[in-house]
Short mmCIF file of C-alpha atoms and ligand atoms in Angstrom, two decimals:
data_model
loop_
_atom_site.label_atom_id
_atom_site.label_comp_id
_atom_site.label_asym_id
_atom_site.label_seq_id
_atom_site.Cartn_x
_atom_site.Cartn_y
_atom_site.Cartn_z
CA UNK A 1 35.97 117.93 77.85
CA UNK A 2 33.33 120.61 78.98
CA UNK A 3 30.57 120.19 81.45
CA UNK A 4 27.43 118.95 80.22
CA UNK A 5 25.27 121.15 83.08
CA UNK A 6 26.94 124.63 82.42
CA UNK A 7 26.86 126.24 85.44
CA UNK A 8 28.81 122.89 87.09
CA UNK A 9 32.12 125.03 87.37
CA UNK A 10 34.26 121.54 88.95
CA UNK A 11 36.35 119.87 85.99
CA UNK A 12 35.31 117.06 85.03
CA UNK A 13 36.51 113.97 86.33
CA UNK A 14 37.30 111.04 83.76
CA UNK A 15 36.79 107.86 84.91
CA UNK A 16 35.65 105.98 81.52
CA UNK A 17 38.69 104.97 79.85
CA UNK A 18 42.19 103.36 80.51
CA UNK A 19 44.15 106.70 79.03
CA UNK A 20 46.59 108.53 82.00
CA UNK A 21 49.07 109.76 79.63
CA UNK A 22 47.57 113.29 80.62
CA UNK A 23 48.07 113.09 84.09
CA UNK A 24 51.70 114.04 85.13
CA UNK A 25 52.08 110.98 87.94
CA UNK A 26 51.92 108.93 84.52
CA UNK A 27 53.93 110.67 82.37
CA UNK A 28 56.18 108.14 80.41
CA UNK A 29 59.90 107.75 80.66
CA UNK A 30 61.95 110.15 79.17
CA UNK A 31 63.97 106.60 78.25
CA UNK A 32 61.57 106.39 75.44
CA UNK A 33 61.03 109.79 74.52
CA UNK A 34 65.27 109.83 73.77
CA UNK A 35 64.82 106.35 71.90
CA UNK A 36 62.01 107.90 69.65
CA UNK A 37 64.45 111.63 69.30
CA UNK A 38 67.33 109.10 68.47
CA UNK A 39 65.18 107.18 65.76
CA UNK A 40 64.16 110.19 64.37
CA UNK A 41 67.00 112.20 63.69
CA UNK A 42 69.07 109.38 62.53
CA UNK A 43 67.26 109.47 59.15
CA UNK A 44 67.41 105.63 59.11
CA UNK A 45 63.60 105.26 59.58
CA UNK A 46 62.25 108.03 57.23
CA UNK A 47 60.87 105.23 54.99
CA UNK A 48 58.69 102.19 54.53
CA UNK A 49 59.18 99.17 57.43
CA UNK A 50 58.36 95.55 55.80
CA UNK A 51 54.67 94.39 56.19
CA UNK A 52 56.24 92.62 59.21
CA UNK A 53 57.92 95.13 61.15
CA UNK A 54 61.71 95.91 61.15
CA UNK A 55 63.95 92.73 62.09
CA UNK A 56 65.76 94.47 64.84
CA UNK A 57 62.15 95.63 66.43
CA UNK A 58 60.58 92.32 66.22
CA UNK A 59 64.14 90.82 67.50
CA UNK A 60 64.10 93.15 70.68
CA UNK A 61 60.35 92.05 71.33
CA UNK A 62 61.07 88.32 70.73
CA UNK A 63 64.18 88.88 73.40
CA UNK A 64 61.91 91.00 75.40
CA UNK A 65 59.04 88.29 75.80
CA UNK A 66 61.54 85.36 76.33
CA UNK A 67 62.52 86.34 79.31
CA UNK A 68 59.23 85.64 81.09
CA UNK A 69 59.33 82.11 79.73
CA UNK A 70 60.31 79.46 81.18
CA UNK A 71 60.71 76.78 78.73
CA UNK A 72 60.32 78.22 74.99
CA UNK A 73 62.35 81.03 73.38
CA UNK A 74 60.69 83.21 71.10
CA UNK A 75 62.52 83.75 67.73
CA UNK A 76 62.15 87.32 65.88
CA UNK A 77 60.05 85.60 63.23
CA UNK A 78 57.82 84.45 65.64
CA UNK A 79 56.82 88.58 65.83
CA UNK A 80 54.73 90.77 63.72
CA UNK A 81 54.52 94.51 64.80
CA UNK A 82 51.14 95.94 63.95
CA UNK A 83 49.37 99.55 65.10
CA UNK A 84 48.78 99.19 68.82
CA UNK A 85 47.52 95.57 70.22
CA UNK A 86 44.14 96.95 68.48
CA UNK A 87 45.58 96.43 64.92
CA UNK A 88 46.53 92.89 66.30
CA UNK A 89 43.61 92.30 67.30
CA UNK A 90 41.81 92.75 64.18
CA UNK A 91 44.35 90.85 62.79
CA UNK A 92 43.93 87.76 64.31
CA UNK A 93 40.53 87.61 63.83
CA UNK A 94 40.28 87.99 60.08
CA UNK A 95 43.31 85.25 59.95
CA UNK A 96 40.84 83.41 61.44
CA UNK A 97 38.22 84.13 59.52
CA UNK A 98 36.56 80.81 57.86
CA UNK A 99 32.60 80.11 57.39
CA UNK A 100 30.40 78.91 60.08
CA UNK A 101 33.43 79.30 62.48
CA UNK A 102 32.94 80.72 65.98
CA UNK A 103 35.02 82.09 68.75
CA UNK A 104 34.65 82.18 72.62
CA UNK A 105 34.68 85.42 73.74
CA UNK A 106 34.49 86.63 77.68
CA UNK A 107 32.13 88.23 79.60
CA UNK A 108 32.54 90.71 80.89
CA UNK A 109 35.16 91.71 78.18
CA UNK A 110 36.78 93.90 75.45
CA UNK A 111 34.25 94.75 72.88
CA UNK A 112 36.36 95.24 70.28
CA UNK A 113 36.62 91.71 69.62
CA UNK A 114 33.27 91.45 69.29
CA UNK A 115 33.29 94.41 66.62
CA UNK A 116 35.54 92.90 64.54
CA UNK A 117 34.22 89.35 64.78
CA UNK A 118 31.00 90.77 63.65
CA UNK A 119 33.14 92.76 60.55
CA UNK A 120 34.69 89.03 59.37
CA UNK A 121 31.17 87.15 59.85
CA UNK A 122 32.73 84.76 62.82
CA UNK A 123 30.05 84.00 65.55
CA UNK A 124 30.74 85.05 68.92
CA UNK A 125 29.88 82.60 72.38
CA UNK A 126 30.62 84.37 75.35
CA UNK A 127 31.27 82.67 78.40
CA UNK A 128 31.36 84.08 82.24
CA UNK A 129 33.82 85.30 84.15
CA UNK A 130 32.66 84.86 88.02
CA UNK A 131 32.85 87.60 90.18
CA UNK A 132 32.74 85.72 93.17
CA UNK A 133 35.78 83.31 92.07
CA UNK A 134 38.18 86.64 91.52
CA UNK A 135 37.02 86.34 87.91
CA UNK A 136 38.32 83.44 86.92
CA UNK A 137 36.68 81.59 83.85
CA UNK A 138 33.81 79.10 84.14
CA UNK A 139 35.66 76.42 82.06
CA UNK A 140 32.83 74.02 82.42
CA UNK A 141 30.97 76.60 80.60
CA UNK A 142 33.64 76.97 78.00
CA UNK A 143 33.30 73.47 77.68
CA UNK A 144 30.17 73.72 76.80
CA UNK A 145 30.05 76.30 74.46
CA UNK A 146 32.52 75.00 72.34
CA UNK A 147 31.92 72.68 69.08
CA UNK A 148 33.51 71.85 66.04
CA UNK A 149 33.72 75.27 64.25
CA UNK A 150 35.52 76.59 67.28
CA UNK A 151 38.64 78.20 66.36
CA UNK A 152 40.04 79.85 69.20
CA UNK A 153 39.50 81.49 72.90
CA UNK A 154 40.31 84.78 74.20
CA UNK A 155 41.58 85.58 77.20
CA UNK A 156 42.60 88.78 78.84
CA UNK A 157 45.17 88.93 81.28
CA UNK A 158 45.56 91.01 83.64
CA UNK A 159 42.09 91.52 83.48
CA UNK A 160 40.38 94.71 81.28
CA UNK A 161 37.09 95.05 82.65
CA UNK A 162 37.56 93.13 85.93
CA UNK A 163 41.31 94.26 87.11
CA UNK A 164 42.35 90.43 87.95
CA UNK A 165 45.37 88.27 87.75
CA UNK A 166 44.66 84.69 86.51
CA UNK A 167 46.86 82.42 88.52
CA UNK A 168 48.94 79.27 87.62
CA UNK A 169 47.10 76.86 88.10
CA UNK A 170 43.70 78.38 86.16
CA UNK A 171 45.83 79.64 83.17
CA UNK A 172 47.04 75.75 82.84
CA UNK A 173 43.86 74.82 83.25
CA UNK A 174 42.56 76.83 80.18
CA UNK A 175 45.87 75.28 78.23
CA UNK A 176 44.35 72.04 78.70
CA UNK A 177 40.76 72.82 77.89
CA UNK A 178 42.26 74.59 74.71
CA UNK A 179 44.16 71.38 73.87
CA UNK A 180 41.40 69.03 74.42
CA UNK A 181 38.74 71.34 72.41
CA UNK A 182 41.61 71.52 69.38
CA UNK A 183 41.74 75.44 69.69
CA UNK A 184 44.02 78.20 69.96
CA UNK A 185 44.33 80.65 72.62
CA UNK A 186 44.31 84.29 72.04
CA UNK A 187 46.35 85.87 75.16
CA UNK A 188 45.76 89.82 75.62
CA UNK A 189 48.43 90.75 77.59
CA UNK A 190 48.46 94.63 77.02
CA UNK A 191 48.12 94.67 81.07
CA UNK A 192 51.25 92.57 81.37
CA UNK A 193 53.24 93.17 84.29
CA UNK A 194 50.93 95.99 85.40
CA UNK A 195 50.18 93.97 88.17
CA UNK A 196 50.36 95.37 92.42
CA UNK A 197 48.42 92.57 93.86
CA UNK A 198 48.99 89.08 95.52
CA UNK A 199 49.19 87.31 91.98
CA UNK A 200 52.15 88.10 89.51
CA UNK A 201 51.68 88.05 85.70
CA UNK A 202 52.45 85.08 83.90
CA UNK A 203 52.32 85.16 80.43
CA UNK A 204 50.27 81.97 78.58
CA UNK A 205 52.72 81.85 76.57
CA UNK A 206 54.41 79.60 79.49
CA UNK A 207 51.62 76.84 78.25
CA UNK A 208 52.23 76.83 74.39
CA UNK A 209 53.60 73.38 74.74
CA UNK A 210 50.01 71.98 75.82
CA UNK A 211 48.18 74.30 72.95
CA UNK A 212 49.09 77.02 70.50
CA UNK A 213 49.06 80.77 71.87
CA UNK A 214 48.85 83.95 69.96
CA UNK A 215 50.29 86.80 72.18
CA UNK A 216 48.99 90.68 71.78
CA UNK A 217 50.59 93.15 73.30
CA UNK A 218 51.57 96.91 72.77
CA UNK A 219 53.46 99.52 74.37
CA UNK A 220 50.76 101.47 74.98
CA UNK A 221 49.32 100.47 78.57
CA UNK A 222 52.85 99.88 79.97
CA UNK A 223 54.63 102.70 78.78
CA UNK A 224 51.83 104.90 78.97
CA UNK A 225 52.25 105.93 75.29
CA UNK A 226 48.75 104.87 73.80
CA UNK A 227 49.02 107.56 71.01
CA UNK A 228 52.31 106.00 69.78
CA UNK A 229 50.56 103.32 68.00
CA UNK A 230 52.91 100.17 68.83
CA UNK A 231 52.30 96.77 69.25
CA UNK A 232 52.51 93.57 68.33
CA UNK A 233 51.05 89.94 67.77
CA UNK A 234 53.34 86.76 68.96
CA UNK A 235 52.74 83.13 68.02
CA UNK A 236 53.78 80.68 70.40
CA UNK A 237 53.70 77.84 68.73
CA UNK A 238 56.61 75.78 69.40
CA UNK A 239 54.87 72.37 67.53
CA UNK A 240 53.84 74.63 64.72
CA UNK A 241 50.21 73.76 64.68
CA UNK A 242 49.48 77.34 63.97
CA UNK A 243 51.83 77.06 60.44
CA UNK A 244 50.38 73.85 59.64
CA UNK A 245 46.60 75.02 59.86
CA UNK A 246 48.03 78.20 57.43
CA UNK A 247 47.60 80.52 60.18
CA UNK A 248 50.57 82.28 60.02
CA UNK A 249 50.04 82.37 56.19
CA UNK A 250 47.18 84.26 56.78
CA UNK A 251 48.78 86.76 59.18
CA UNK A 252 51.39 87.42 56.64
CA UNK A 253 48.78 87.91 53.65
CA UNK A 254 46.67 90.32 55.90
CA UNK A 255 49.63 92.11 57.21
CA UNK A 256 51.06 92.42 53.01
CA UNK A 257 47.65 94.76 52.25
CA UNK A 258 47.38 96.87 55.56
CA UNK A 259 49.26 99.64 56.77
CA UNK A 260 52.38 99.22 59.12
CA UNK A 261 52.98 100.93 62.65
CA UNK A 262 55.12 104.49 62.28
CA UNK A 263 58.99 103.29 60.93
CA UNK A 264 60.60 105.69 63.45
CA UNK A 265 58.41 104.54 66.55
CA UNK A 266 59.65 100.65 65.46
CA UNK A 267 63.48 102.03 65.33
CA UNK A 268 62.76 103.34 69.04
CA UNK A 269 61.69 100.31 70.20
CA UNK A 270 64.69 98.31 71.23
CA UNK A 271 66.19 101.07 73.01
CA UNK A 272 62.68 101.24 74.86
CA UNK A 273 62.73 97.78 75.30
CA UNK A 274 66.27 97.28 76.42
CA UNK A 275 66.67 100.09 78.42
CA UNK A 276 63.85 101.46 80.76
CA UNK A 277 64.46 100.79 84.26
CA UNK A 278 62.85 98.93 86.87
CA UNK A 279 62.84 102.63 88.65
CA UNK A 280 60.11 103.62 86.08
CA UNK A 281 58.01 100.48 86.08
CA UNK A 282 57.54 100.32 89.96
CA UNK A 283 56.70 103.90 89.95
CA UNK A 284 53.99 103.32 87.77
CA UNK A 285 52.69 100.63 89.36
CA UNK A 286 53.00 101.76 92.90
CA UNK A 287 50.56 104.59 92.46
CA UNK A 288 48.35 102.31 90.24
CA UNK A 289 48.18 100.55 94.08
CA UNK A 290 47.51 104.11 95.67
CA UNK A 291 44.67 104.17 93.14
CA UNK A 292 43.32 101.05 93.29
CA UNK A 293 43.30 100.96 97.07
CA UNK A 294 41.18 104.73 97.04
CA UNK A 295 39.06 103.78 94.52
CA UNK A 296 38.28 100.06 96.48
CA UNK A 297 38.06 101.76 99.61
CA UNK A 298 35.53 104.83 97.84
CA UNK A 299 33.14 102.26 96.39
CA UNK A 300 32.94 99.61 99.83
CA UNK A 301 31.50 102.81 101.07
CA UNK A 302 28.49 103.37 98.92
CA UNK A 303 25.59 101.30 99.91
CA UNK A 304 24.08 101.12 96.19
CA UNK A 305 27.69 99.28 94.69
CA UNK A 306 29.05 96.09 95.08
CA UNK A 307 32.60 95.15 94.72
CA UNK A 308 33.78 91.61 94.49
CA UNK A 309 37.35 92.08 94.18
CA UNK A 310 40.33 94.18 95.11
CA UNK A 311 41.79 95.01 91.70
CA UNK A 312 45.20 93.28 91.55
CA UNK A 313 46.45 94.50 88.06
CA UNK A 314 45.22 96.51 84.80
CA UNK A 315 43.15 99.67 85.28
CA UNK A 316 39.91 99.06 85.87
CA UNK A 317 37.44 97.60 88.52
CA UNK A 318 33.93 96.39 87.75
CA UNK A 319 31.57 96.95 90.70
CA UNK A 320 27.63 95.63 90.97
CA UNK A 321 25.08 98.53 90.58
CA UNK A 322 21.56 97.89 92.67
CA UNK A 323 19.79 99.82 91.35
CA UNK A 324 16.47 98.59 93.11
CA UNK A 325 18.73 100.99 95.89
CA UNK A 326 17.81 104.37 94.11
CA UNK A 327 14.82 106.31 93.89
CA UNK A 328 14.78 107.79 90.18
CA UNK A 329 17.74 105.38 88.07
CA UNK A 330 16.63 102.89 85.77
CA UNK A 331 19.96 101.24 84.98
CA UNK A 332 23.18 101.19 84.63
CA UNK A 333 23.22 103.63 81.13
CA UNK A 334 20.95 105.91 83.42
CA UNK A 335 23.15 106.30 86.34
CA UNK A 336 26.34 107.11 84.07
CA UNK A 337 24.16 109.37 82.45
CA UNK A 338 23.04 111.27 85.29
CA UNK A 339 26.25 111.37 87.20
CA UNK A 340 28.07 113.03 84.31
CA UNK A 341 25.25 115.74 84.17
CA UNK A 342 24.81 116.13 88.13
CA UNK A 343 28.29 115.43 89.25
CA UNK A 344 30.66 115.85 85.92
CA UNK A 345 32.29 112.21 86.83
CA UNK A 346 32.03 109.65 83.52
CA UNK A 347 32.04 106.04 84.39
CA UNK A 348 31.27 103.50 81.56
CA UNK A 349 27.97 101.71 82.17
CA UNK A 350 28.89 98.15 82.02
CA UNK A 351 26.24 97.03 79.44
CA UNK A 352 29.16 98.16 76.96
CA UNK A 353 31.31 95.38 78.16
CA UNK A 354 28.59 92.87 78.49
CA UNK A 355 27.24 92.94 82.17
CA UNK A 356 24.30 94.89 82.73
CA UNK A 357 23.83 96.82 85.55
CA UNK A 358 27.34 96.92 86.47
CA UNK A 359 30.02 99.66 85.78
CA UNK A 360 33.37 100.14 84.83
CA UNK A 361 35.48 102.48 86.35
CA UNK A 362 39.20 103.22 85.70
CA UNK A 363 41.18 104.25 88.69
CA UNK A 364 44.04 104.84 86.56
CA UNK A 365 44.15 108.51 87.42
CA UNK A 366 45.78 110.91 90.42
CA UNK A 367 44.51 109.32 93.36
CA UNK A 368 43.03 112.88 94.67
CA UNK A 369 41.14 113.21 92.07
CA UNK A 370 40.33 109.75 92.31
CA UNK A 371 38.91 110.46 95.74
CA UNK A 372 37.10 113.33 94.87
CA UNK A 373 35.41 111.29 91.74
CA UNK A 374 34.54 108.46 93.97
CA UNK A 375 34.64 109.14 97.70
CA UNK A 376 32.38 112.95 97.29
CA UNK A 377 31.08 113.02 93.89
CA UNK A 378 29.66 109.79 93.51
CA UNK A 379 28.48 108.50 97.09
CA UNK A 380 26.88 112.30 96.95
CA UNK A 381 24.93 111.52 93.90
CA UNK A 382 24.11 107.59 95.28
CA UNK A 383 23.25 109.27 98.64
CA UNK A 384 20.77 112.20 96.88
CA UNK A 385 19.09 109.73 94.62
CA UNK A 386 19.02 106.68 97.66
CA UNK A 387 15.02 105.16 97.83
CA UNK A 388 13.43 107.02 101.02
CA UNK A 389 12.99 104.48 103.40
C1 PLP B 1 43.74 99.15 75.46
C2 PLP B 1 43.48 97.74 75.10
C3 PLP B 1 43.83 97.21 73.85
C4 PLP B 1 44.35 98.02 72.69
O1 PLP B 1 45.36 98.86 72.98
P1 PLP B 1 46.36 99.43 71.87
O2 PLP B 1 46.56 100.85 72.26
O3 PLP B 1 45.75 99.28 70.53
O4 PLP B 1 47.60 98.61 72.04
C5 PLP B 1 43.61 95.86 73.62
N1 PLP B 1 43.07 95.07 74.55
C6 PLP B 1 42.70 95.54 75.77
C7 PLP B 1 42.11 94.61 76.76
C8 PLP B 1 42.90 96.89 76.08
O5 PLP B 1 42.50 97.36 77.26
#
């Protein structure tokens, strides 16, 4: 990316999306990148996967999944590979699909769910996450929201904007809320297990016995492979409500006219499943701490920003912009603005993930240039542009 002010000689520091694979501390592990040189020269996978995704792929996943819960098994038919956890997502929507129907969508959140909720005409009501209770859900506002066209809720976990971990005793909470409200639960889980914080991941999947959850996930955010296109969507569903209701008819008839996830990357993935090492993992996570801690630590020092949480898992951290602070920035869209033209640093103005006047930042990058991003850059640019007193 070049400079937008040309005679700024720095590089540019990129602090917008959830993408490390660049950055050598992320690199993934060379587990995978065997597994995919394996699949590839075998000349087993040169042509078309089923519409589902190869048996042994969705087999590794199903093993893969099961054992984080405690007390369902998933079954390889119970797993449809799709393009990334994006593909999924889409998915899942249009299966959903039905007029006058509506979804509950979080806030702050994911906006491609709103993007392709608009594309299959369902209505979208967004309830809060509160910043104050670690962004947890208000589920009396859920309760609120919710009628009887509402077909599912979505929850993201660990948390993409916020960088949370729901505990326990919340994510049985929204079980129950699901099951009394007749609604399925859409878990995004691409976070999973990228977690450094007090609360561990645990997948909702644990709670499909009080409602129906649909599971999307991908390799992309664990493995640090985004470009590899990989994921999939999971139903746990062990009273089959979601067969019954011709859900998973649906997901079969949308996945029969779309296209399918590389064959070669599917072939790789039980050896990338089965085989990567705890080694790799913790590495990974342990300087997504570093990160997190610098990037925490840059922004408590910055008068103008507010942060209500430590992030505990994910990428990202959203922090409070006052802008009523600052001499000459409107909002939140003006303050990215100017501090990639003044200071070559690009945040993502929080407006695009439903909270104006907050941002987004991903610390998901080497924590010195974290620090330089955060600690000089930016309280430079808050301190230049501060209200004279
Ligand atoms: C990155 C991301 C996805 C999509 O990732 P894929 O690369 O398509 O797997 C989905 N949901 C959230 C919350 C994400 O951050």
């Amino acid at each position: 990316m070049s400079n937008l002010d040309q005679s700024d000689l720095r590089p540019v520091i990129q602090l917008g999306q959830g993408d490390p694979s660049a950055f050598p501390c992320f690199q993934t592990t060379s587990v995978a990148e065997d597994a995919v040189e394996v699949a590839l020269r075998s000349n087993e996978f040169n042509g078309y996967a089923p519409t589902v995704g190869l048996f042994t792929a969705r087999k590794a996943v199903a093993e893969y999944l099961s054992k984080d819960l405690k007390d369902h098994k998933l079954s390889p038919d119970d797993v449809y590979l799709t393009i990334g956890s994006s593909q999924a997502i889409e998915l899942i929507i249009s299966a959903l699909s039905c007029p006058k129907s509506n979804i509950l969508l979080p806030r702050p959140g994911y906006p491609m769910y709103e993007a392709h909720a608009a594309v299959s005409n369902i209505e979208v009501r967004h309830f809060d996450l509160i910043p104050e209770k670690d962004w947890e859900i208000d589920l009396d506002e859920v309760e609120d929201l919710a009628d009887e066209n509402t077909v599912a809720i979505v929850i993201i976990n660990p948390g993409n904007p916020c960088g949370n971990v729901f505990k326990y005793q919340h994510l049985k909470k929204i079980a129950e809320i699901a099951k009394k409200l007749g609604i399925l639960i859409i878990a995004d889980e691409v976070y999973n297990h990228l977690t450094f914080g007090n609360n561990p991941f645990i997948p909702m999947g644990n709670f499909s016995s009080i409602a129906p959850v649909i599971t999307v996930d991908s390799i992309s955010k664990r493995w640090i492979v985004p470009g590899w296109r990989l994921g999939w969507l999971v139903t746990n569903d062990p009273q089959g409500i979601l067969k019954k209701h011709g859900i998973i008819d649906s997901i079969i008839g949308f996945l029969n006219i779309s296209s399918d996830p590389v064959t070669f990357i599917q072939g790789a993935l039980p050896q990338i499943l089965e085989k990567t090492t705890d080694f790799f993992f913790s590495k990974i996570t342990n300087i997504l701490r570093k990160s997190a801690d610098v990037c925490y630590d840059s922004l408590e020092d910055i008068p103008c920003i507010t942060c209500y949480n430590k992030p505990e898992g994910s990428m990202f951290i959203m922090v409070k912009l006052d802008v009523s602070m600052l001499e000459d920035v409107f909002d939140d869209v003006d303050f990215c603005t100017k501090m990639a033209k003044e200071e070559s640093v690009v945040i993502l103005p929080g407006v695009a993930v439903g909270l104006k006047n907050w941002l987004r930042i991903s610390f998901a990058i080497e924590p010195e240039s974290l620090l330089e991003g955060l600690g000089c850059r930016m309280k430079e640019f808050c301190k230049r542009h501060a209200k004279k007193k």
